[in-house]
XYZ file of C-alpha atoms in Angstrom:
637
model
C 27.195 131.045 -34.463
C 24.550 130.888 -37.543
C 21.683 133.441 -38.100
C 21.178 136.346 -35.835
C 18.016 138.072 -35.908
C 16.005 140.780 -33.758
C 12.745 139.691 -32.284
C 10.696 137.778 -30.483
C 12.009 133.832 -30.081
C 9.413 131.620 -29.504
C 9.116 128.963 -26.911
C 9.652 125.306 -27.999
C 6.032 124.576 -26.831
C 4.914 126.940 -30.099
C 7.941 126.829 -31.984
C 7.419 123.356 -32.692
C 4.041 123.610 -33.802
C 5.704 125.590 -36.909
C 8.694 123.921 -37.356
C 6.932 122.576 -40.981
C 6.075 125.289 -41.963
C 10.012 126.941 -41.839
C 10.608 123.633 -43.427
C 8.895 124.180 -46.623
C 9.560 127.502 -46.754
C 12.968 126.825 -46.508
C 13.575 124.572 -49.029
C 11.340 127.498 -51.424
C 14.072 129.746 -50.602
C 17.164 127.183 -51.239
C 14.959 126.446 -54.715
C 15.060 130.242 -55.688
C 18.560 130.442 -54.671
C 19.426 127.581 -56.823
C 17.854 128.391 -59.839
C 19.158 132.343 -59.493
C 22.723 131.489 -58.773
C 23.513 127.736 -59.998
C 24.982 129.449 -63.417
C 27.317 131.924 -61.752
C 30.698 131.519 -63.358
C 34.196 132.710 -62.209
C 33.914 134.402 -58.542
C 37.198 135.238 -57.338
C 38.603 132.682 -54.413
C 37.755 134.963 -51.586
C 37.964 134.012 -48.261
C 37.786 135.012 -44.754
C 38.632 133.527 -41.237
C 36.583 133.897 -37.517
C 38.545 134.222 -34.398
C 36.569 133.571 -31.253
C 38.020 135.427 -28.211
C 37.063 134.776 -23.974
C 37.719 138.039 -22.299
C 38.994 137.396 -18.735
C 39.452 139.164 -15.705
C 43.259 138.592 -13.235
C 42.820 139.193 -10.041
C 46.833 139.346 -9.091
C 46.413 139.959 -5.688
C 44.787 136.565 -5.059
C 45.646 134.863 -8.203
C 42.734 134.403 -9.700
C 41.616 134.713 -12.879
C 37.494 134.370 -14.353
C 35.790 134.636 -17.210
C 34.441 138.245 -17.693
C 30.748 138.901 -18.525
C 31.737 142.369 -19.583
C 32.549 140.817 -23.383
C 28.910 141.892 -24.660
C 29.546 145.262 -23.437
C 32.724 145.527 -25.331
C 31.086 144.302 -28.614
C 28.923 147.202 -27.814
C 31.468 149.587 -28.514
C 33.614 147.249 -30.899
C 30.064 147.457 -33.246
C 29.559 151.182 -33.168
C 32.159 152.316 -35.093
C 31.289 149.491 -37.681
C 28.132 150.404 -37.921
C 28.983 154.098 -38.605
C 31.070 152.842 -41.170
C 28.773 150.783 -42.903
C 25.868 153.686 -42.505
C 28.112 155.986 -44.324
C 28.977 153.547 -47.108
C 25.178 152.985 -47.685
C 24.116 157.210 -48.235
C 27.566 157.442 -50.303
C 27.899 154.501 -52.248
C 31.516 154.013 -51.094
C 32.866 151.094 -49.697
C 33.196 151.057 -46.032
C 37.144 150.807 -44.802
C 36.835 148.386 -41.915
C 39.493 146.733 -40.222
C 37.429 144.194 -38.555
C 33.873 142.873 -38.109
C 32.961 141.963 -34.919
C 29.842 139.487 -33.943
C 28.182 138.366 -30.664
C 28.954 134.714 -29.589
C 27.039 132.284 -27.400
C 28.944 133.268 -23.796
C 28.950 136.330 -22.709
C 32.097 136.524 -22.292
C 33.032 136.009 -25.914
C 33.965 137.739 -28.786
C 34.248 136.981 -32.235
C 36.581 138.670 -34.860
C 36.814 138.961 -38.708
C 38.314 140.533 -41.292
C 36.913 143.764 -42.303
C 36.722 142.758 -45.666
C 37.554 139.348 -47.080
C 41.244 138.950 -47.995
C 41.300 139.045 -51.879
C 42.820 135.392 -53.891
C 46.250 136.853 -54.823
C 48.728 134.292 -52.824
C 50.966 137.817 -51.713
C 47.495 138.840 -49.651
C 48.004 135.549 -47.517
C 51.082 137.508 -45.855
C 48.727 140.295 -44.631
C 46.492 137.786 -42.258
C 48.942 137.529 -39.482
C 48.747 141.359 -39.157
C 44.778 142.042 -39.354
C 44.685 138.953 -36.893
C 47.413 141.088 -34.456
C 44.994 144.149 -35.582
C 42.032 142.616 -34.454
C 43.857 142.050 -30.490
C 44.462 145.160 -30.694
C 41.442 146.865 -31.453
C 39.543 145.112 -28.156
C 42.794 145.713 -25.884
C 42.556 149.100 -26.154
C 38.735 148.874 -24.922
C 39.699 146.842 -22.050
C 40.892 147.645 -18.171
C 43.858 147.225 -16.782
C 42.955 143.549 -15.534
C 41.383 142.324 -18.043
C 43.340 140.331 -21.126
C 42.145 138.726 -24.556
C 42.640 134.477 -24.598
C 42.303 132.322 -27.545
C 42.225 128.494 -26.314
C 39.791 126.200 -27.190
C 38.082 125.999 -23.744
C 38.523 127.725 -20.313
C 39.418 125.162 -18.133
C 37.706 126.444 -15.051
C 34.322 127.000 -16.710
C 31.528 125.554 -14.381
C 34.000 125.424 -11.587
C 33.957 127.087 -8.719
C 34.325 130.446 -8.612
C 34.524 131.067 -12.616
C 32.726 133.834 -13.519
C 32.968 137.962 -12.444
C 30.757 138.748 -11.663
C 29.158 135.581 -9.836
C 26.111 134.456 -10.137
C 24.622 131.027 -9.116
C 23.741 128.417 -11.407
C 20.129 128.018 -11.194
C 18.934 129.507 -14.439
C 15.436 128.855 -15.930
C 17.218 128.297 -19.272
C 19.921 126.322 -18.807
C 19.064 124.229 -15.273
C 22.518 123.585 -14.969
C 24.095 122.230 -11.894
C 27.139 124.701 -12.461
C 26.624 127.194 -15.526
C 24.335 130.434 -14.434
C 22.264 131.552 -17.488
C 23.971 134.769 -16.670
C 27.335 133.615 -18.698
C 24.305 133.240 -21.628
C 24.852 136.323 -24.108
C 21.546 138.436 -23.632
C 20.643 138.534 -27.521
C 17.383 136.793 -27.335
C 18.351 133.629 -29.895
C 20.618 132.313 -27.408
C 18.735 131.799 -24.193
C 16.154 130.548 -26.386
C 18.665 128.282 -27.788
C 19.545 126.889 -24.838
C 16.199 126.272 -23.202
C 14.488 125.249 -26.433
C 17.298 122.263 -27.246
C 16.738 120.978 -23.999
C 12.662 121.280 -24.039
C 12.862 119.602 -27.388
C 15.366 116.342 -26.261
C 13.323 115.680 -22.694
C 16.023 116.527 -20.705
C 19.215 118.337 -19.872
C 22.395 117.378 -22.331
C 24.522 114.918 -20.699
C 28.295 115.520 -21.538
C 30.867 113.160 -20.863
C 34.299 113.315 -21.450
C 36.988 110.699 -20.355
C 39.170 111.896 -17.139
C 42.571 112.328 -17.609
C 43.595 109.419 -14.801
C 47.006 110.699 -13.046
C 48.841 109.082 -10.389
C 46.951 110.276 -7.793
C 43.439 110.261 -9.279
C 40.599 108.022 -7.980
C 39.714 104.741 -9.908
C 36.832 104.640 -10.323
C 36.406 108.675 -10.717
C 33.341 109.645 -8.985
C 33.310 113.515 -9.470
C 32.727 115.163 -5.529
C 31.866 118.807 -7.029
C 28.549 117.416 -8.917
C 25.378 118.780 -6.302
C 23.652 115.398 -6.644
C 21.179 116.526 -4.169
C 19.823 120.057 -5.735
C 16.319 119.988 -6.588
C 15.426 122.784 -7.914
C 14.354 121.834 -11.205
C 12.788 118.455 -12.232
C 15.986 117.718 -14.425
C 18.469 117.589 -11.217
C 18.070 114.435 -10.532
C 19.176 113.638 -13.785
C 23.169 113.127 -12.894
C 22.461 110.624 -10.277
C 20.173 108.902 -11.907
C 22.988 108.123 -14.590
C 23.779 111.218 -16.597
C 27.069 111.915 -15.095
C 29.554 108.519 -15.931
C 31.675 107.226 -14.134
C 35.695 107.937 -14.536
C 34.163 110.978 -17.172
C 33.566 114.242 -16.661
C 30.114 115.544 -16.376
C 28.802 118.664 -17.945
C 25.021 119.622 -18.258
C 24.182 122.311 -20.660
C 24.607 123.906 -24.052
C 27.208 126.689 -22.465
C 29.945 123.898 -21.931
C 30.156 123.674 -26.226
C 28.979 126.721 -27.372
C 31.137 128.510 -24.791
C 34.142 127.035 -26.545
C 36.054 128.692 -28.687
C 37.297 127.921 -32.506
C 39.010 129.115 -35.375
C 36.762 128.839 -38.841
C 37.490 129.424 -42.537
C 35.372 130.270 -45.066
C 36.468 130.005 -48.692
C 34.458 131.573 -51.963
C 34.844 128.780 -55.134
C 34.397 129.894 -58.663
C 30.882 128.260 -59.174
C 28.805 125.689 -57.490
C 30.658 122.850 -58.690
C 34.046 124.426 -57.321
C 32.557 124.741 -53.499
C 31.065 120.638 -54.081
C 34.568 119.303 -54.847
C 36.053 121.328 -51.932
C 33.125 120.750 -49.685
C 33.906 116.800 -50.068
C 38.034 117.108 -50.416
C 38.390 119.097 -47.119
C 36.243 117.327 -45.489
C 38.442 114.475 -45.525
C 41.289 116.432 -43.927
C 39.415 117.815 -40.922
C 40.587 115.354 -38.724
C 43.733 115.634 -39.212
C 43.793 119.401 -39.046
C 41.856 119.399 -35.504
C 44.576 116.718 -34.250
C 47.175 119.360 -35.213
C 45.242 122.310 -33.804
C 44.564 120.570 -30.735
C 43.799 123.259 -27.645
C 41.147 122.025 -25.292
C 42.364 119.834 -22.819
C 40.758 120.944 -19.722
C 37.011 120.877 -18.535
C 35.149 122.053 -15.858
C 38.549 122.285 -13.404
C 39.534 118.863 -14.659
C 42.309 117.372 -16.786
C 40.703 115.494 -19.696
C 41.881 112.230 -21.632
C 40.834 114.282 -24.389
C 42.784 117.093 -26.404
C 39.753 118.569 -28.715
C 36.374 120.645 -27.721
C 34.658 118.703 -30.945
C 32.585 115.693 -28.548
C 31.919 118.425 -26.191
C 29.885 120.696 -28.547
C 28.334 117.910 -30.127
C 26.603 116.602 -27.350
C 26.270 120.237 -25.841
C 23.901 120.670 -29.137
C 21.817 117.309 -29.262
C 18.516 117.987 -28.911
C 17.624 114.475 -30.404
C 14.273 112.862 -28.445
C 14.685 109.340 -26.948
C 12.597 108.102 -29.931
C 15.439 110.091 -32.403
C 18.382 108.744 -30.127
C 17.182 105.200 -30.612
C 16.128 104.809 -26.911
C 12.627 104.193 -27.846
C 10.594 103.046 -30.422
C 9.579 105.837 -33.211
C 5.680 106.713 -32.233
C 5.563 110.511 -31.853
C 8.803 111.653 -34.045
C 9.248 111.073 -37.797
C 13.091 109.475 -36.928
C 15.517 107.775 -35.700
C 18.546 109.647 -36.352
C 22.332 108.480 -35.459
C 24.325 111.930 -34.394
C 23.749 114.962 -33.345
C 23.263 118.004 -35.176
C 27.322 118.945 -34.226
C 29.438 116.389 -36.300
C 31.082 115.186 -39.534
C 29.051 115.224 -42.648
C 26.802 112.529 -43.298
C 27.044 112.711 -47.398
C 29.166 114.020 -50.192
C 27.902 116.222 -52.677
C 30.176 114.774 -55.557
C 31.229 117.184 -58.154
C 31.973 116.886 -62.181
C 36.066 116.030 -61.095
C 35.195 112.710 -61.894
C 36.141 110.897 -58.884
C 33.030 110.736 -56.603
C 31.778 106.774 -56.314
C 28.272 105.930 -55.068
C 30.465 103.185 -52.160
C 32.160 106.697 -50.678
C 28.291 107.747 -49.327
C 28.759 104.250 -46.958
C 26.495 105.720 -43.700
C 22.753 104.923 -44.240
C 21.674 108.438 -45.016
C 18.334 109.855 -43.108
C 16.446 112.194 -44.814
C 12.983 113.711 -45.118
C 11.461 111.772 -48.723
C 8.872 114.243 -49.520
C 11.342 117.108 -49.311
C 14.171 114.636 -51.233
C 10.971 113.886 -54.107
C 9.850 117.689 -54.118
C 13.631 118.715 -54.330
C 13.877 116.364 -57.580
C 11.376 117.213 -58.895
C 12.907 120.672 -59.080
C 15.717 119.739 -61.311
C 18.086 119.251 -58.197
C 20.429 116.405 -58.590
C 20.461 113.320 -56.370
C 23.513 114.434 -54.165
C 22.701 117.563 -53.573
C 18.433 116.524 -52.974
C 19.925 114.390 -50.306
C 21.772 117.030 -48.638
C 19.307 119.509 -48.412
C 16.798 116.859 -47.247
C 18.892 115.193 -44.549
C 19.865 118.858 -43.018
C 15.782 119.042 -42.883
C 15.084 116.035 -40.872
C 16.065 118.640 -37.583
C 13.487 121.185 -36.640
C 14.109 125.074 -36.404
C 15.481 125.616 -32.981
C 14.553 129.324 -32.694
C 12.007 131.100 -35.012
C 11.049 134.522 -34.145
C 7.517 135.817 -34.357
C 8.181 138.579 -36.754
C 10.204 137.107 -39.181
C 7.283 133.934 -40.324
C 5.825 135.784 -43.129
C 8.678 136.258 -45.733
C 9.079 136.652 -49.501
C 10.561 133.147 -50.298
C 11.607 134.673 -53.308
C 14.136 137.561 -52.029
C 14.954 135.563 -47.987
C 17.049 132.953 -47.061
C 16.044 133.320 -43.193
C 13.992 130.149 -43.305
C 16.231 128.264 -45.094
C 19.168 129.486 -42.643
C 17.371 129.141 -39.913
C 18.106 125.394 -40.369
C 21.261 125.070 -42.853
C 23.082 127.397 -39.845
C 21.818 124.747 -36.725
C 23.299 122.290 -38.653
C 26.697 122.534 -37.413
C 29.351 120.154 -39.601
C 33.165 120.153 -40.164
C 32.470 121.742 -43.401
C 29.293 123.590 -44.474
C 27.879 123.550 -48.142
C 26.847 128.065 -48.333
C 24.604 129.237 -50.912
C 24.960 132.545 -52.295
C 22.729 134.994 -49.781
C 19.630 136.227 -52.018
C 20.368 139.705 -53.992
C 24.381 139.661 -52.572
C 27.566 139.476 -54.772
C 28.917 136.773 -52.614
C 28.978 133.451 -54.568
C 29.247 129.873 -53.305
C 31.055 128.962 -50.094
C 32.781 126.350 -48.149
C 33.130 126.738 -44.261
C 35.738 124.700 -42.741
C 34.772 124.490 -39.701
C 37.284 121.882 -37.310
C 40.011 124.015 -36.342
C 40.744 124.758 -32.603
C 41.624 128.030 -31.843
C 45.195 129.119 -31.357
C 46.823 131.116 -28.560
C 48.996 132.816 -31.013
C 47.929 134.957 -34.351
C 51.212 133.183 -35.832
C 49.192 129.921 -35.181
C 45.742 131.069 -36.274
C 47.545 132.289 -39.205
C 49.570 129.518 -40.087
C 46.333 126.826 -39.668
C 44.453 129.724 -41.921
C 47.039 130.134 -44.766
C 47.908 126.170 -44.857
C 44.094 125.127 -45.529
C 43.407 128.343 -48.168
C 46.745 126.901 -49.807
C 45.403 123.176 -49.764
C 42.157 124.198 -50.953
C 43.239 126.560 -53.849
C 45.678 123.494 -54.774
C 42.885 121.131 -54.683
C 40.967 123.633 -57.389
C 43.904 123.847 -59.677
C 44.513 120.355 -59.642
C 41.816 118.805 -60.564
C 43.514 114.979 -60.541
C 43.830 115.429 -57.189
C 41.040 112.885 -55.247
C 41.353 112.319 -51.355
C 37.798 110.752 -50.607
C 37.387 108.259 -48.006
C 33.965 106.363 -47.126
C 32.197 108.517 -44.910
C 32.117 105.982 -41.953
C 35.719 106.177 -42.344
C 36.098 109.645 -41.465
C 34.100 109.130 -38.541
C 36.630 107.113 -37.085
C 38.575 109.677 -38.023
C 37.142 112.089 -36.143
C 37.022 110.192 -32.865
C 40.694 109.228 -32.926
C 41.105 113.374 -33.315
C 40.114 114.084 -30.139
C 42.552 111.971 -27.788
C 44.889 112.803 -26.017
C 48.293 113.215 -28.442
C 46.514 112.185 -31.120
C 48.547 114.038 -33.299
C 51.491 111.520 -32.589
C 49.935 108.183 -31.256
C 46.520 108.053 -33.467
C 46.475 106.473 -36.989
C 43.964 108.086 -39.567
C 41.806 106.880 -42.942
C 43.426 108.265 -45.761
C 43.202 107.180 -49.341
C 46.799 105.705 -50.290
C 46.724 107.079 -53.400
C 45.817 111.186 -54.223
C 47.434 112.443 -57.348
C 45.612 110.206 -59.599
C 48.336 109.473 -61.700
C 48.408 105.859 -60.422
C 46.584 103.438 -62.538
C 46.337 100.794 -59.938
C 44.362 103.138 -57.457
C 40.991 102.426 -59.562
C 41.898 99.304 -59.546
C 42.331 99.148 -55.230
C 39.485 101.088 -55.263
C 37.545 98.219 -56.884
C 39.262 95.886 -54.434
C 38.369 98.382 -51.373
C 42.008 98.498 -49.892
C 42.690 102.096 -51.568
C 42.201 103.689 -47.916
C 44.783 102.873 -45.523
C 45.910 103.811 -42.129
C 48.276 106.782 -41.624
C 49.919 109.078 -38.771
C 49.297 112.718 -38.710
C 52.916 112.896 -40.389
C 52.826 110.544 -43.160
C 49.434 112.401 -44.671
C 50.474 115.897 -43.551
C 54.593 115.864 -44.353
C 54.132 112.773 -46.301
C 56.330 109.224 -46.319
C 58.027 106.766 -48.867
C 54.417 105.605 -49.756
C 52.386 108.737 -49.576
C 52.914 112.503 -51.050
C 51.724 114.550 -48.064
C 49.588 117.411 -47.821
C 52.257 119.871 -47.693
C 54.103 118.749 -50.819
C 51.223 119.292 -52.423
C 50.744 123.188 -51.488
C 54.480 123.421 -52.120
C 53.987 122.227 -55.775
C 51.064 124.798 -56.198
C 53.408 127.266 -55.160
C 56.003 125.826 -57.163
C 53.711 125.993 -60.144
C 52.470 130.165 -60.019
C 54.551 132.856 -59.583
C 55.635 133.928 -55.744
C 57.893 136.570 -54.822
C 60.497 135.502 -52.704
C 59.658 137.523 -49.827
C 56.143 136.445 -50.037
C 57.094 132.710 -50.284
C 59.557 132.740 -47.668
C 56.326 134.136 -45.011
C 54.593 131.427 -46.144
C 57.329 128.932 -45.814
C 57.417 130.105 -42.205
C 53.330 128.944 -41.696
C 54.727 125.861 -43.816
C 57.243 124.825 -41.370
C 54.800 125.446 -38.275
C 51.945 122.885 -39.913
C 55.014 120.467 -40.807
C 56.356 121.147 -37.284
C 52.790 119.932 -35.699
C 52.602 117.096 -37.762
C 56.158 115.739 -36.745
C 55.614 116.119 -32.902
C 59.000 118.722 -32.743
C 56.476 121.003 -32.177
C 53.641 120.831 -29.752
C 50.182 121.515 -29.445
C 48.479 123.679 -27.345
C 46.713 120.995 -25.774
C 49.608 119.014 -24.638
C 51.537 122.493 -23.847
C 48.740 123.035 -21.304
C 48.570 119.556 -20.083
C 52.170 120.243 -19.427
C 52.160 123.026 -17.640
C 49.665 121.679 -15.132
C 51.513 118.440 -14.674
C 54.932 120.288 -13.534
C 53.075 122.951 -11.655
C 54.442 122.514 -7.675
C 50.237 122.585 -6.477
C 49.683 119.910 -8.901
C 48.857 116.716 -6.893
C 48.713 114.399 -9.757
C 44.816 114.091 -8.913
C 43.647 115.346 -12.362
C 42.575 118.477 -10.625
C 42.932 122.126 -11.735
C 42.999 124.423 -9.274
C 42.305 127.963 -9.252
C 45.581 128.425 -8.478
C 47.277 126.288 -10.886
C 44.306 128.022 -13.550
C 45.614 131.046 -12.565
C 49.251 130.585 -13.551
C 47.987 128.923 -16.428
C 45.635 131.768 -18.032
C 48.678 134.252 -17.529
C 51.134 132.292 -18.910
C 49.199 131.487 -22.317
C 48.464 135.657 -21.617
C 52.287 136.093 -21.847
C 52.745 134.243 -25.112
C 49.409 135.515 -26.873
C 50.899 139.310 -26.414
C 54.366 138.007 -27.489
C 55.575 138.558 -23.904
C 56.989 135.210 -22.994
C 59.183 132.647 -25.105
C 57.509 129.445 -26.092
C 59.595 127.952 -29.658
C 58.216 124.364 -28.423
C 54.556 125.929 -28.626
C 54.700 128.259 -31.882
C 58.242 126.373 -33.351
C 59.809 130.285 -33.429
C 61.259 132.575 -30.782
C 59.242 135.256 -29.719
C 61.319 138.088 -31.863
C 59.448 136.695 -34.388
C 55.916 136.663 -33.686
């Protein structure tokens, strides 16, 4: 979720009035950073993944099943032991043994898992993930009561519908001022309230979310949603839906909760040095697309089937606190610009690296960012590419500051600096070395869905640490795209089956052994349109992603054991990427459409949400048989 600290968040009415001042200490802090750690040489490839968990409560006896606000109190206990751990490790000097780090997310409700230690870069580790991933389920089942259960899907399809939530509460928060979400499914740390209420003071208004209904046999053309309270006044921003927020044949959410209530699965990979972390930074961010189509798991909203499979569009605009002046509505008088996404999306720039194979025409999007912070930056000794990163992620204001933490030493924090780089949520995330830490430079990759499965989660996990370490070792190796390209990308991601029916940018060429790719480059036809299955299993024309982790295998040594676990998550990505096996998405889509209350109206009912959260219960705990879900029988999960 980005920085979490203890305090006192400010309102946006005073917040704002210091957002330059966290600006320019926050690019002090990235400048110490830099100059302290842009040397360090030959970190080990380290790496890490973050399961996000909803905890929900079954009511069997009348079949329904809600989203359970008793997931902070379980991180309650889930911390405790960590933090005896890590207290003993700091009076002894010995390093703590944890199984698993657990955070706070922005629901209630959720959870969020990690490794207790990051796996280590041997490629005989990668077969222990699958295991600290079952560890981790079973660490918070064993905290849990008898009617409560563990679900990793991308969203809960019955959030902000009727009666969603156990407790209940009504929605008529101060924070939120949603129409359906109470600020009771809000987790209580103070940076999240403050999150919510302070992105919507900033933009004017209440986020209007829109996705495309999912139009069935039976379902109204036009859609006009019936469950939307057009006529609540409670709070100025009511009136906002009928007034036009809430489209036609879409449908309508109102508030941060509906993106930042979803869940994901994240990877975080240590490079050797900073120019390492650039080149994967720009390589995998080309591939996110692809590898959300494939991981597809969130094809339900708010009680309604979606034309969409992904939770990407949802966060995004869940997030964008963006003025009218910003969005374009208006002419620029009060704010310093106009700027073209939210602060949710695909990156805006590459950071180029010393491979070789970075061209100025790749950086195709007219890039926003703040001058005088792009002039003092270079002035600094920071090179173009990376000036203009840092000074386009400072065009957004700090969302929450808290009182106590203004005065730092710019010299020995990174909270200022964070406070911002952590807000500015992309599918991959350039990470500076924390100030006075042995952790090196990062890459987060961030577009995964969640799985229901730790066979999934580990497959999608292994797969990209394979790709990337591949992608380090060979260096000829040059997948960039223009960035409006990947864009598109990212929009043809989330529809429905995009997996099989959507063609993606990819550059024809990747192995640089082609002499005439420079040459198509020149020409501007090097980047051509593929399936999922030609760029992940490859084609006559094109190598494939997964050929390419099977020659890095090919080319270090594996033990057989080892390599045949890892040709298992092999199979699973390849499986995806062919259609023989689905994704959770369309498995869920499914299993509403044949369900016998299913009217063919688009509409999921608690009922039919019900049978639905207990089935994907069945297979999560390896109870119930789904080969056309994980592309293995359940012996072997």
């Amino acid at each position: 979720m980005g920085l979490l600290s203890l305090g006192t968040p400010l309102p946006w009415d005073q917040a704002k009035l210091l957002a330059r001042e966290v600006r320019k200490h926050g690019i002090e802090q990235f400048l110490h950073i830099w100059r302290n750690m842009k040397d360090r040489q030959k970190d080990w490839l380290l790496w890490g993944d973050e399961i996000e968990y909803m905890l929900i409560s079954l009511d069997h006896k009348n079949r329904r099943a809600r989203l359970s606000q008793r997931g902070h109190e379980l991180l309650s206990h889930l911390q405790i032991e960590e933090n005896e751990k890590l207290d003993h490790a700091s009076r002894t000097g010995e390093k703590p043994e944890l199984e698993a780090l657990w955070r706070p997310e922005f629901g209630r409700y959720m959870i969020e898992g990690t490794p207790g230690q990051p796996y280590n870069s041997t490629v005989a580790d990668l077969t222990n993930v699958e295991a600290n991933m079952k560890r981790r389920r079973d660490i918070v089942t064993r905290l849990m009561r008898d009617n409560e259960t563990i679900l990793a899907v991308g969203s809960y399809p019955e959030l902000g519908s009727g009666d969603f939530l156990e407790p209940p509460h009504k929605a008529n928060g101060e924070f939120s001022r949603s129409l359906f979400l109470p600020d009771e499914v809000i987790n209580p740390h103070p940076r999240f309230r403050t999150l919510a209420g302070n992105i919507r003071e900033r933009r004017g208004s209440k986020v209007a979310i829109n996705m495309p209904i999912f139009h069935d046999t039976n379902t109204p053309q036009p859609f006009i949603d019936p469950t939307i309270p057009y006529e609540r006044n409670i709070f100025p921003g009511d009136k906002e839906a009928k007034e036009g927020a809430a489209l036609p044949d879409h449908i309508y959410m109102d508030a941060m909760g509906f993106g930042m209530g979803c869940c994901c699965l994240q990877i975080t990979l240590q490079a050797p040095n900073v120019n390492q972390a650039r080149r994967l930074y720009d390589q995998l961010a080309t591939v996110g697309a692809v590898m959300m189509s494939l991981s597809a798991s969130s094809p339900i909203f708010r009680g309604y089937l979606a034309d969409v499979d992904c939770r990407w569009n949802v966060i995004s605009a869940a997030v964008d606190d963006r003025t009218p002046e910003e969005r374009g509505l208006r002419p620029l008088s009060k704010d310093r610009f106009a700027i073209p996404k939210s602060r949710y999306g695909t990156i805006d720039t590459f950071l180029g690296s010393d491979d070789g194979h970075f061209r100025s025409e790749y950086n195709d999007l007219p890039l926003v960012y703040d001058r005088e912070i792009y002039e003092h930056l270079v002035r600094n000794d920071i090179d173009d590419l990376m000036a203009k990163h840092i000074s386009h992620l400072f065009i957004r204001d700090p969302l929450v500051i808290f009182e106590e933490l203004l005065d730092q030493d710019d010299s020995v924090s990174a909270d200022h600096f964070e406070n911002i780089q952590s807000t500015n949520w992309q599918n991959v995330r350039f990470k500076p070395p924390p100030p006075n830490s042995p952790i090196g430079w990062r890459v987060e990759f961030r577009p995964l869905e969640v799985q229901v499965t730790e066979f999934e989660n580990a497959a999608f996990s292994v797969f990209t640490v394979l790709l990337a370490r591949a992608l380090l070792a060979f260096s000829d190796i040059n997948m960039y795209i223009p960035v409006t390209k990947m864009d598109i990308n990212m929009q043809r991601a989330h529809s429905r089956d995009a997996v099989l029916r959507e063609k993606f940018y990819f550059r024809r060429n990747i192995l640089g052994d082609d002499k005439s790719s420079e040459l198509a480059t020149d020409r501007g036809d090097d980047v051509v349109e593929m399936s999922a299955n030609e760029i992940v299993n490859g084609s006559l024309d094109f190598v494939g992603l997964v050929p390419i982790v099977q020659m890095y295998l090919d080319s270090i040594e594996v033990e057989d054991g080892v390599r045949s676990k890892i040709d298992t998550y092999i199979d699973f990505v390849r499986g995806r990427a062919d259609g023989s096996i689905v994704t959770a998405a369309a498995w869920m889509r499914n299993f509403v459409r044949s369900h016998p209350a299913y009217k063919y109206d688009s509409v999921v009912s608690s009922e039919i949400n019900y049978d639905l959260v207990v089935a994907l219960d069945e297979i999560g705990q390896r109870k119930r048989n789904a080969p056309e879900l994980t592309g293995i029988e359940i012996g072997s999960l």
